[in-house]
PDB file of C-alpha atoms in Angstrom:
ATOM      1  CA  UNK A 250      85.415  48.549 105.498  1.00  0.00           C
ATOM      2  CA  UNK A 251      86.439  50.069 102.535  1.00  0.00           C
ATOM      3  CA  UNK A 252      86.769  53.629 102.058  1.00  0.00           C
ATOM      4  CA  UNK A 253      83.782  53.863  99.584  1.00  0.00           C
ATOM      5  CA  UNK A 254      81.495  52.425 102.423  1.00  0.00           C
ATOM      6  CA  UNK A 255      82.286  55.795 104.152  1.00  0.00           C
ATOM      7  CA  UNK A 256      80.556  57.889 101.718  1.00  0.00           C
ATOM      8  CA  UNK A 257      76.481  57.890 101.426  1.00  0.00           C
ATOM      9  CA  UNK A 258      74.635  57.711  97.857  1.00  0.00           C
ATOM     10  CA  UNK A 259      71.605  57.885  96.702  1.00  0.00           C
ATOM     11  CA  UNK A 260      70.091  57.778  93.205  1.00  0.00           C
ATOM     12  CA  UNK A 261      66.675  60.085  93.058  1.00  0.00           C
ATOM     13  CA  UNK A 262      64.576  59.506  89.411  1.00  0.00           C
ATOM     14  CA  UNK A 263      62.451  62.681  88.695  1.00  0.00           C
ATOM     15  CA  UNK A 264      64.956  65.131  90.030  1.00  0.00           C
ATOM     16  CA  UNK A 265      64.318  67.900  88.167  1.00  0.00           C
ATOM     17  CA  UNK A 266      60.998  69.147  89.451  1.00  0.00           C
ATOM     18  CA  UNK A 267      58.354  68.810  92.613  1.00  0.00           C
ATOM     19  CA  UNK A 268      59.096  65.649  94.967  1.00  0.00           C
ATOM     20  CA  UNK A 269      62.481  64.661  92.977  1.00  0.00           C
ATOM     21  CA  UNK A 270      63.305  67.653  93.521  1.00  0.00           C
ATOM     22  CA  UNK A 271      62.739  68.189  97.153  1.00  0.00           C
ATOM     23  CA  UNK A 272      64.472  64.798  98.029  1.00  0.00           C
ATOM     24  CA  UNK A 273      67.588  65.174  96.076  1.00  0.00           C
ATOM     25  CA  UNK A 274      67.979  68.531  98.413  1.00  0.00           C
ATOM     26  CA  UNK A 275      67.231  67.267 101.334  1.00  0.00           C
ATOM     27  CA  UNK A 276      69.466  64.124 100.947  1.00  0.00           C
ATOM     28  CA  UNK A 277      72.050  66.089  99.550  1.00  0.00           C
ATOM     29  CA  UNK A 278      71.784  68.782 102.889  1.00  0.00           C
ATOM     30  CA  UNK A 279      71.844  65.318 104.877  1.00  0.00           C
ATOM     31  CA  UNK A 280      75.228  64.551 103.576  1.00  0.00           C
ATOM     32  CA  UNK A 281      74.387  62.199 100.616  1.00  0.00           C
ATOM     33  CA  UNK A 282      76.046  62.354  97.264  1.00  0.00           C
ATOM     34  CA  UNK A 283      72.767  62.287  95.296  1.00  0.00           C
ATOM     35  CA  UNK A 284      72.989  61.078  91.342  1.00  0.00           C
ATOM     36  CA  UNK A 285      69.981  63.112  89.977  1.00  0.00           C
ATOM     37  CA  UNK A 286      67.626  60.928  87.337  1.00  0.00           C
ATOM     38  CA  UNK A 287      65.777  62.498  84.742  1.00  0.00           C
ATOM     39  CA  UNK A 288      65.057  63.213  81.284  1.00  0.00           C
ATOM     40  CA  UNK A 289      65.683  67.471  81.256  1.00  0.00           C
ATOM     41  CA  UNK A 290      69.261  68.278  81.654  1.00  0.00           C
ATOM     42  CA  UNK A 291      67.942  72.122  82.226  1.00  0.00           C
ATOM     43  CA  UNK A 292      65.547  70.976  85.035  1.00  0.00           C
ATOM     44  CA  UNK A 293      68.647  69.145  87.055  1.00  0.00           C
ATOM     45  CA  UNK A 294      70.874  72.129  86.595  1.00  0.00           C
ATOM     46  CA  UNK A 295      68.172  74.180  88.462  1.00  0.00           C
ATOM     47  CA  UNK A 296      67.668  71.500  90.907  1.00  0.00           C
ATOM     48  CA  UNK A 297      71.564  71.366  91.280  1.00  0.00           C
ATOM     49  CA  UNK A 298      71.827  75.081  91.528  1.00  0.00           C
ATOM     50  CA  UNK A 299      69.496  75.275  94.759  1.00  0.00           C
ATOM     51  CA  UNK A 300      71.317  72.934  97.135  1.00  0.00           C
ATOM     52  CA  UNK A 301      75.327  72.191  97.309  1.00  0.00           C
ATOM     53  CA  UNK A 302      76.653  71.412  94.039  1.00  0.00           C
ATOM     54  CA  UNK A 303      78.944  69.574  95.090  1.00  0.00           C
ATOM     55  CA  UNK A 304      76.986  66.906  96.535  1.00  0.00           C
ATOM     56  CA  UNK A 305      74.563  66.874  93.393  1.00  0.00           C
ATOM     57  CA  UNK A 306      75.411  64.891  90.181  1.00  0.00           C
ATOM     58  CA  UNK A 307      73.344  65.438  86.872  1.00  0.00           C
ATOM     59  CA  UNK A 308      72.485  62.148  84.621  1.00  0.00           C
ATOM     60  CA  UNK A 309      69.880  62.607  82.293  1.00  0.00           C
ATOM     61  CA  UNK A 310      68.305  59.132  82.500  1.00  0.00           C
ATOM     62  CA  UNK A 311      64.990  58.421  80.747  1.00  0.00           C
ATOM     63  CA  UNK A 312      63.398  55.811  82.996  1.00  0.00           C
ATOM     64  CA  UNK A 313      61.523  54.130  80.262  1.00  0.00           C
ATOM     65  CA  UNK A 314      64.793  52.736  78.646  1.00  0.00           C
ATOM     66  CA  UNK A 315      66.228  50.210  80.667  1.00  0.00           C
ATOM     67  CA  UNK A 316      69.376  51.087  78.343  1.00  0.00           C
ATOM     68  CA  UNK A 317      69.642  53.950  80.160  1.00  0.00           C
ATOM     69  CA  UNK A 318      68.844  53.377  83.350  1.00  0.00           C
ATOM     70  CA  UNK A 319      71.774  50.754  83.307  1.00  0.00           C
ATOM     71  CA  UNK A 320      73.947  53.190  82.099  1.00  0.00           C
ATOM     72  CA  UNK A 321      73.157  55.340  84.930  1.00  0.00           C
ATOM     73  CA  UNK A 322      73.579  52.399  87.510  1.00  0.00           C
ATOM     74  CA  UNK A 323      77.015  51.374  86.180  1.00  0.00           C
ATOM     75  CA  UNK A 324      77.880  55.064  86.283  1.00  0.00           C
ATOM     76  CA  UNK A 325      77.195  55.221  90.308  1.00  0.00           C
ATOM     77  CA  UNK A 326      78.856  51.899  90.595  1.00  0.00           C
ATOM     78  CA  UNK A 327      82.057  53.251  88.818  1.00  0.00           C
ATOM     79  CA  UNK A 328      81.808  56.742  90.232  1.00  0.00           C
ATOM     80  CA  UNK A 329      81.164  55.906  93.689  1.00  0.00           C
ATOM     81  CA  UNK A 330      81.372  52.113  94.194  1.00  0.00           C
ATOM     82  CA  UNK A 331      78.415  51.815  96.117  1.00  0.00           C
ATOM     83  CA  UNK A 332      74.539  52.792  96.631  1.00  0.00           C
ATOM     84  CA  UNK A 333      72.926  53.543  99.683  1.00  0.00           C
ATOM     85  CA  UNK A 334      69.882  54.661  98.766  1.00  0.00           C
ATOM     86  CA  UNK A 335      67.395  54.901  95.335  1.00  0.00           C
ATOM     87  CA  UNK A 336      64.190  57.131  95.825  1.00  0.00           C
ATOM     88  CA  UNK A 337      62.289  55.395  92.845  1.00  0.00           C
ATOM     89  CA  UNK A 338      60.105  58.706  91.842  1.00  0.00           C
ATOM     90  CA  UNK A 339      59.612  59.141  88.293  1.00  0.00           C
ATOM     91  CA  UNK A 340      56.264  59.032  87.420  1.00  0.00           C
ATOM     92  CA  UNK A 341      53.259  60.525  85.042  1.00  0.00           C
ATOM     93  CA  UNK A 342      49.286  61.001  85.205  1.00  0.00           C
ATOM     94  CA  UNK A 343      47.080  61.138  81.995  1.00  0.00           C
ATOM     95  CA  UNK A 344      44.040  63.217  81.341  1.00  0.00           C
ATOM     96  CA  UNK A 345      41.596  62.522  83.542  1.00  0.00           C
ATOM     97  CA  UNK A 346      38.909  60.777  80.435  1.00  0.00           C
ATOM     98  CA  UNK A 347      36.573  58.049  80.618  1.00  0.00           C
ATOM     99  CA  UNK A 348      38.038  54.381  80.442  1.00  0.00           C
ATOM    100  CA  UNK A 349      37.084  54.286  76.790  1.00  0.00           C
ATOM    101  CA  UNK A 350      38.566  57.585  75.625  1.00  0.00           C
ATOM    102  CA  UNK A 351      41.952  56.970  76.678  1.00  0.00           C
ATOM    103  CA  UNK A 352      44.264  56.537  73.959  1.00  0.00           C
ATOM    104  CA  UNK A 353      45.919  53.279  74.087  1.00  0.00           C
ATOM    105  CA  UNK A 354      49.452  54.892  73.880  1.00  0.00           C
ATOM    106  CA  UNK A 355      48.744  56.816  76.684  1.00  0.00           C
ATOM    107  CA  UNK A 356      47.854  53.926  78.792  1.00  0.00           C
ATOM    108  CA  UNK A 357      51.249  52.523  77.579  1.00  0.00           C
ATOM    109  CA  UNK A 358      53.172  55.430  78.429  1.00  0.00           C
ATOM    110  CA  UNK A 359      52.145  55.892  81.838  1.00  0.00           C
ATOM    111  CA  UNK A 360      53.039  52.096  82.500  1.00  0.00           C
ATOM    112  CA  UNK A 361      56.507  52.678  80.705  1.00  0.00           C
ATOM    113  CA  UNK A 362      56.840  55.664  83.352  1.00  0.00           C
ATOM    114  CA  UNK A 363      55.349  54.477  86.430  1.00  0.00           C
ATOM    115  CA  UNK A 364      55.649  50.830  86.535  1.00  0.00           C
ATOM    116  CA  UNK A 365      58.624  49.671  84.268  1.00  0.00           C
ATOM    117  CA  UNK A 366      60.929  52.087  84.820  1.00  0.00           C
ATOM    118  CA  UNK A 367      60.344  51.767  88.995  1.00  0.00           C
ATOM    119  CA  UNK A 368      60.912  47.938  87.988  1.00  0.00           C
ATOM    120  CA  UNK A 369      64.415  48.788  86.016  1.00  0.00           C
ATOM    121  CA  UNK A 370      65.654  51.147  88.094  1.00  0.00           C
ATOM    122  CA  UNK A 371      65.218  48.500  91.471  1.00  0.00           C
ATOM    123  CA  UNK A 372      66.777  46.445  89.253  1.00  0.00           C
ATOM    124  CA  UNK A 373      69.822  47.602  88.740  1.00  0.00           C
ATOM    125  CA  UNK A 374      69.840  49.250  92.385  1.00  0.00           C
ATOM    126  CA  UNK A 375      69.124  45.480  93.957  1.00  0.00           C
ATOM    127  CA  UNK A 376      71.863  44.123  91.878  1.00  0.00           C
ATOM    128  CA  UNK A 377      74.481  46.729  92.701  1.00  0.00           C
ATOM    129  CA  UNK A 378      73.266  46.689  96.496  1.00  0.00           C
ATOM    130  CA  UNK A 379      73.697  42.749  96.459  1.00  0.00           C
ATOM    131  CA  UNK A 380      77.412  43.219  95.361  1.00  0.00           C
ATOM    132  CA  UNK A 381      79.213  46.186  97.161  1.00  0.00           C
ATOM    133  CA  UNK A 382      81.107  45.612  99.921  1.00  0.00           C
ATOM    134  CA  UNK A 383      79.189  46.227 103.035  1.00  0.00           C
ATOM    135  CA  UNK A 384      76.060  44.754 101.106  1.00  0.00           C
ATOM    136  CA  UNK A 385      72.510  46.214 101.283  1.00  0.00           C
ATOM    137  CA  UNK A 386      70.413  49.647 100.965  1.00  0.00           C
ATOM    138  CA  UNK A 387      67.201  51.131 100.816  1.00  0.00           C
ATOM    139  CA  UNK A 388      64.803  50.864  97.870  1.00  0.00           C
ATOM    140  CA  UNK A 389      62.045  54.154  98.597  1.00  0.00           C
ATOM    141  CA  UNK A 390      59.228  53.709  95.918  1.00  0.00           C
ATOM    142  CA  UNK A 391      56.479  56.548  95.564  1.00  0.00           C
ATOM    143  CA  UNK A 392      53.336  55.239  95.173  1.00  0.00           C
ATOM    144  CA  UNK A 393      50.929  57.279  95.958  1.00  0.00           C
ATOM    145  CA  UNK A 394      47.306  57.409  98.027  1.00  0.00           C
ATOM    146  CA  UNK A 395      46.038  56.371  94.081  1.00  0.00           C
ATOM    147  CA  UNK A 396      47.850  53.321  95.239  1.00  0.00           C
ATOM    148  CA  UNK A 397      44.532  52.529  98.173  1.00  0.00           C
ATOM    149  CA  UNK A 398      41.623  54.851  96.601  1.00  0.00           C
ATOM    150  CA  UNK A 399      41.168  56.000  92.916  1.00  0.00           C
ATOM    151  CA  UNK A 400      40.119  59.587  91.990  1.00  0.00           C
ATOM    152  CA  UNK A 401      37.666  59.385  88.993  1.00  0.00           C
ATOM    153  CA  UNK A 402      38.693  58.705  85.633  1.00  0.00           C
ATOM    154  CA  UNK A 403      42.514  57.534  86.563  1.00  0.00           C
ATOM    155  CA  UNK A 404      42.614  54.812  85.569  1.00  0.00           C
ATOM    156  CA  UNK A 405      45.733  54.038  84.314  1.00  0.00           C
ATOM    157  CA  UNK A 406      47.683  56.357  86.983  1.00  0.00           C
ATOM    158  CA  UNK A 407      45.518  54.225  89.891  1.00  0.00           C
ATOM    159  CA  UNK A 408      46.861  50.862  87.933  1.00  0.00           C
ATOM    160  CA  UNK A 409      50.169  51.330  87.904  1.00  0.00           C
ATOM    161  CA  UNK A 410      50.590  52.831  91.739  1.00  0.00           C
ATOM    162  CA  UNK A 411      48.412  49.900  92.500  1.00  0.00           C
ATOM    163  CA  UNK A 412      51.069  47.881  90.730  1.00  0.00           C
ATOM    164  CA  UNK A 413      53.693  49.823  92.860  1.00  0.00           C
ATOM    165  CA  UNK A 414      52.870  47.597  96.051  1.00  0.00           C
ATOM    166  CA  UNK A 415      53.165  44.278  94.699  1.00  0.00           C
ATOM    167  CA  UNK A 416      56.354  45.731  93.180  1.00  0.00           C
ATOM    168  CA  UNK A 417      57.822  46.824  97.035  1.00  0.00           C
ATOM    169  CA  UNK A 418      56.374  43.373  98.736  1.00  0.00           C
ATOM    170  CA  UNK A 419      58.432  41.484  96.255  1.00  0.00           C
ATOM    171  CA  UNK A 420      61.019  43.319  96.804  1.00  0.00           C
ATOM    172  CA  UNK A 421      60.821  43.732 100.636  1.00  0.00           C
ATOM    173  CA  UNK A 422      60.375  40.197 100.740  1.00  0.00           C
ATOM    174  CA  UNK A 423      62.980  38.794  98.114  1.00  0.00           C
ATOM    175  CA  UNK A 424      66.062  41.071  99.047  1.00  0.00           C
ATOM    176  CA  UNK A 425      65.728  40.952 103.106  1.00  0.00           C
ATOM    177  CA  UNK A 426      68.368  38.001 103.269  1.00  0.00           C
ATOM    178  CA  UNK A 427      71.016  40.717 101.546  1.00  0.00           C
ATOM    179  CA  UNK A 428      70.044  43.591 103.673  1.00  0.00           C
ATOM    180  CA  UNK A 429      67.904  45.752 101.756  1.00  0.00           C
ATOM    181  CA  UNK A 430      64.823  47.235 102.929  1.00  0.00           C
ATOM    182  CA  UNK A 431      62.111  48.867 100.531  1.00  0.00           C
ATOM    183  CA  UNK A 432      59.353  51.437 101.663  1.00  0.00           C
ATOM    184  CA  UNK A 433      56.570  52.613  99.768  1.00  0.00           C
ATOM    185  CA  UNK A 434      55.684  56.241 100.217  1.00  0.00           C
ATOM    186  CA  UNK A 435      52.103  57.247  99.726  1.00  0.00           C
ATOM    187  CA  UNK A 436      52.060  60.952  99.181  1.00  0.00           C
ATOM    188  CA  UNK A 437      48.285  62.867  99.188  1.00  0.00           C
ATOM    189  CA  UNK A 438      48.581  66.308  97.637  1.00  0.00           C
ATOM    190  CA  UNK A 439      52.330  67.681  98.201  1.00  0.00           C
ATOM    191  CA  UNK A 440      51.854  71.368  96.823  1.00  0.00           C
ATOM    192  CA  UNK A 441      54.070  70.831  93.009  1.00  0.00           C
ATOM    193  CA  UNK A 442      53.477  72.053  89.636  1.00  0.00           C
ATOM    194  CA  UNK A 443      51.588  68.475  89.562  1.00  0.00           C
ATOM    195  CA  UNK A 444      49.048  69.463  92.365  1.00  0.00           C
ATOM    196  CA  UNK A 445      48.317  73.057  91.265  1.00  0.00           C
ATOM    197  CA  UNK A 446      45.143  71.899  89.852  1.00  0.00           C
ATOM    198  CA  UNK A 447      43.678  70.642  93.106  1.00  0.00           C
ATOM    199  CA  UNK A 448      44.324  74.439  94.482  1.00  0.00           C
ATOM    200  CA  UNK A 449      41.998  75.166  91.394  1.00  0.00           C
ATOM    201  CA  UNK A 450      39.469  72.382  92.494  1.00  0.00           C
ATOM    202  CA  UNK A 451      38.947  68.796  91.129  1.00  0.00           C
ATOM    203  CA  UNK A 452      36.695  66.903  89.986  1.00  0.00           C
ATOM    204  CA  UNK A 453      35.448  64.969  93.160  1.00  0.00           C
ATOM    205  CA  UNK A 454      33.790  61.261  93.450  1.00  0.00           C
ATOM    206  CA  UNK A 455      30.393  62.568  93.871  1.00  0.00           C
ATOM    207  CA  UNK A 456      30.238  64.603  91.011  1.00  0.00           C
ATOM    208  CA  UNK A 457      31.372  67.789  92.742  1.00  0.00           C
ATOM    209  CA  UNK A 458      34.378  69.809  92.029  1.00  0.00           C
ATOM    210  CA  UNK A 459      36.009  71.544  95.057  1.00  0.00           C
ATOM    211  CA  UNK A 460      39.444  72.842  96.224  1.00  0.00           C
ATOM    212  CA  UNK A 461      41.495  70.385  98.427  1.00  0.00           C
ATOM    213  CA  UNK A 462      43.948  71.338 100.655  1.00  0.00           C
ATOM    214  CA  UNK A 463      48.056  70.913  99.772  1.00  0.00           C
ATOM    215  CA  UNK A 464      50.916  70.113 101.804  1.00  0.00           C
ATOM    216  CA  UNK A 465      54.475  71.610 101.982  1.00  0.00           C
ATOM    217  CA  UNK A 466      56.230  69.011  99.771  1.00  0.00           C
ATOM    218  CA  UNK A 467      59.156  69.601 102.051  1.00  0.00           C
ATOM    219  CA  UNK A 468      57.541  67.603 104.879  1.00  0.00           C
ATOM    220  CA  UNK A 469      57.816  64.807 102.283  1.00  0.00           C
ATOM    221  CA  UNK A 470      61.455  64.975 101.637  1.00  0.00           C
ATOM    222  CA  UNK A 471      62.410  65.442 105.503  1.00  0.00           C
ATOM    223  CA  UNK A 472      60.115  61.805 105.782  1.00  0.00           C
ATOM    224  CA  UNK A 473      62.550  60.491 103.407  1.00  0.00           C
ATOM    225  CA  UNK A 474      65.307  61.508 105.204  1.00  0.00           C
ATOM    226  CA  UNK A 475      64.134  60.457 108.074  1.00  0.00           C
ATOM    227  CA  UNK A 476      63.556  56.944 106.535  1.00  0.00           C
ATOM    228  CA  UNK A 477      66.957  56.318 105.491  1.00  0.00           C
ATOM    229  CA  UNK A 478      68.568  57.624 108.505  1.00  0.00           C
ATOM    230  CA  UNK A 479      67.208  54.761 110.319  1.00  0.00           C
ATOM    231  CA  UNK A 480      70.087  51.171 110.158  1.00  0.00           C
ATOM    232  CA  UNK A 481      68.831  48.799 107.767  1.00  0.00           C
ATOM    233  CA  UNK A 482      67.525  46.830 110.296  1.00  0.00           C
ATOM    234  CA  UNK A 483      64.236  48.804 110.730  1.00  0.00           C
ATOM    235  CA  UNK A 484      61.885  49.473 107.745  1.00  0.00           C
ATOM    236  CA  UNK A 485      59.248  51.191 107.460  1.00  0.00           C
ATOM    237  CA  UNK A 486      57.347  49.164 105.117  1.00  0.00           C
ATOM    238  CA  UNK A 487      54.236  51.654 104.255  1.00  0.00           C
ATOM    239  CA  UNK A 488      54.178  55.461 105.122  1.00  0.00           C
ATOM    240  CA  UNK A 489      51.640  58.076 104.330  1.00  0.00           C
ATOM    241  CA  UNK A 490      51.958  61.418 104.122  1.00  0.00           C
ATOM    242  CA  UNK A 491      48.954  63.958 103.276  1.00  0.00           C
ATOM    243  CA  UNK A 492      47.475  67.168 103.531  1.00  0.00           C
ATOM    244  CA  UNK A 493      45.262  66.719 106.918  1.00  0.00           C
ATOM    245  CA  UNK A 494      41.949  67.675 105.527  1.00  0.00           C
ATOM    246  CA  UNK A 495      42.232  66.773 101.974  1.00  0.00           C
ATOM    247  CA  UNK A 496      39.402  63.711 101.195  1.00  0.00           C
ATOM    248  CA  UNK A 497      41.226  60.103 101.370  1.00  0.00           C
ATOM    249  CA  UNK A 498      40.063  58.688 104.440  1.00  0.00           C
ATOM    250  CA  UNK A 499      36.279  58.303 103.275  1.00  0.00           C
ATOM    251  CA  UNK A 500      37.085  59.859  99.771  1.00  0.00           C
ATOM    252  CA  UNK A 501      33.907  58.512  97.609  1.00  0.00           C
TER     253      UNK A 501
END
C-alpha cells in the first residue's frame, strides 16, 4: 500500500456555509484532510477557522465551471494522491414564483448549480477514484426530501434534486465493479441560513403558511460520518434525515 493510501480525503462543495460547512468539520474532527469547495474565499476561511486548520484546505471552486472543478480535482490528486471521499453539496433554490414567472436564467442557474456541477464534480472524483492505488471511494450526493415531494412553486429546485437520483443510480450502478459506492442524502429542514425562513413559516401545500420544525444540522454531518466510516463494501444507497414533525410524510 502506498503511503498516500494511509491518509483519508475528502472533497466537500459548499463549504463555506450551513451543511458544507458542518461536514467539512466533522470529517475534518474524524481525521480526514478535507479540500473545501466553494465560490467565497472569506466563507472557507471562517469555516477553516472553526475546526483544525490543519486538516482543512481552502479552494475556491465555482461548481458551475467544469474548468474549475478540474482544477480542483487535479489539485487533490497532486496534493494528496488520492480521494476517499466527495460530499457533492453545492446547491441553490430560486424564488418560490409560479411556473410562468420564473425567469428563464434562473431556471438555468439552478441547473448549472444543482445538477451540472454534482455531474462534474463526480466526474472528476470517479475518474481519480478509478486510478489511485488502492482504487475506489465514496460519492455522497445531497439531494434533498424535494428529491420525493415538491413544496409549491419549486419547480426548478424539485427538478434538479429529482435529477439528483438518476444521477447516484448511474453512478451506484456504473462504478460498483471499481469499488465506489454513492449515497444520496435527503435532508428535511437542517436549521442553516437556508432554512431560517421555515422558522418564519412557509407557504404550505394547502394554501396555509405555518412554522415547521428544524433540525440540528449537526446530526446531518455526524450521518455523513457515519456513512463513510463504514468499508466500501456496504452502502447505504438512500438515507433521510429530517426534523421529526416537520410535514413530508403526507406533506400535500
Amino acid at each position: 500500500m502506498n503511503q498516500a493510501a494511509t491518509k483519508k480525503v475528502a472533497v466537500v462543495t459548499g463549504a463555506g456555509s450551513g451543511i458544507g460547512r458542518a461536514v467539512s468539520l466533522a470529517l475534518a474532527a474524524d481525521g480526514f484532510d478535507v479540500v473545501m469547495a466553494g465560490r467565497r474565499a472569506d466563507a472557507l476561511e471562517q469555516t477553516r477557522s472553526m475546526g483544525p486548520a490543519e486538516r482543512l484546505h481552502a479552494m475556491v471552486t465555482d461548481v458551475t465551471s467544469y474548468d474549475q472543478v478540474k482544477a480542483l480535482f487535479d489539485h487533490v490528486d497532486q496534493k494528496f494522491g488520492r480521494l476517499d471521499v466527495l460530499f457533492n453539496n453545492a446547491g441553490r433554490g430560486a424564488p418560490a414564483v409560479p411556473i410562468e414567472d420564473l425567469p428563464v436564467q434562473t431556471w438555468l442557474d439552478v441547473v448549472n448549480v444543482n445538477l451540472n456541477g454534482m455531474f462534474f464534480c463526480a466526474r472528476e472524483a470517479i475518474a481519480l477514484m478509478k486510478r489511485q492505488d488502492p482504487q475506489g471511494g465514496r460519492i455522497i450526493n445531497n439531494g434533498s426530501i424535494s428529491a420525493h415531494a415538491p413544496r409549491p412553486f419549486s419547480i426548478a429546485y424539485t427538478a434538479t434534486k429529482h435529477a439528483v437520483t438518476g444521477l447516484t443510480k448511474s453512478i451506484a450502478l456504473d462504478t460498483r465493479p471499481y469499488g465506489i459506492a454513492c449515497t444520496q442524502i435527503d435532508i428535511g429542514n437542517a436549521a442553516t441560513e437556508m432554512t431560517d425562513r421555515m422558522a418564519k413559516g412557509i407557504l404550505q401545500a394547502d394554501g396555509s403558511t405555518r412554522v415547521e420544525p428544524r433540525m440540528d444540522v449537526n446530526h446531518v454531518a455526524q450521518s455523513v460520518v457515519q456513512i463513510v466510516n463504514f468499508p466500501l463494501q456496504t452502502n447505504v444507497q438512500f438515507m433521510t434525515i429530517m426534523a421529526t414533525n416537520m410535514p413530508f410524510v403526507g406533506r400535500g
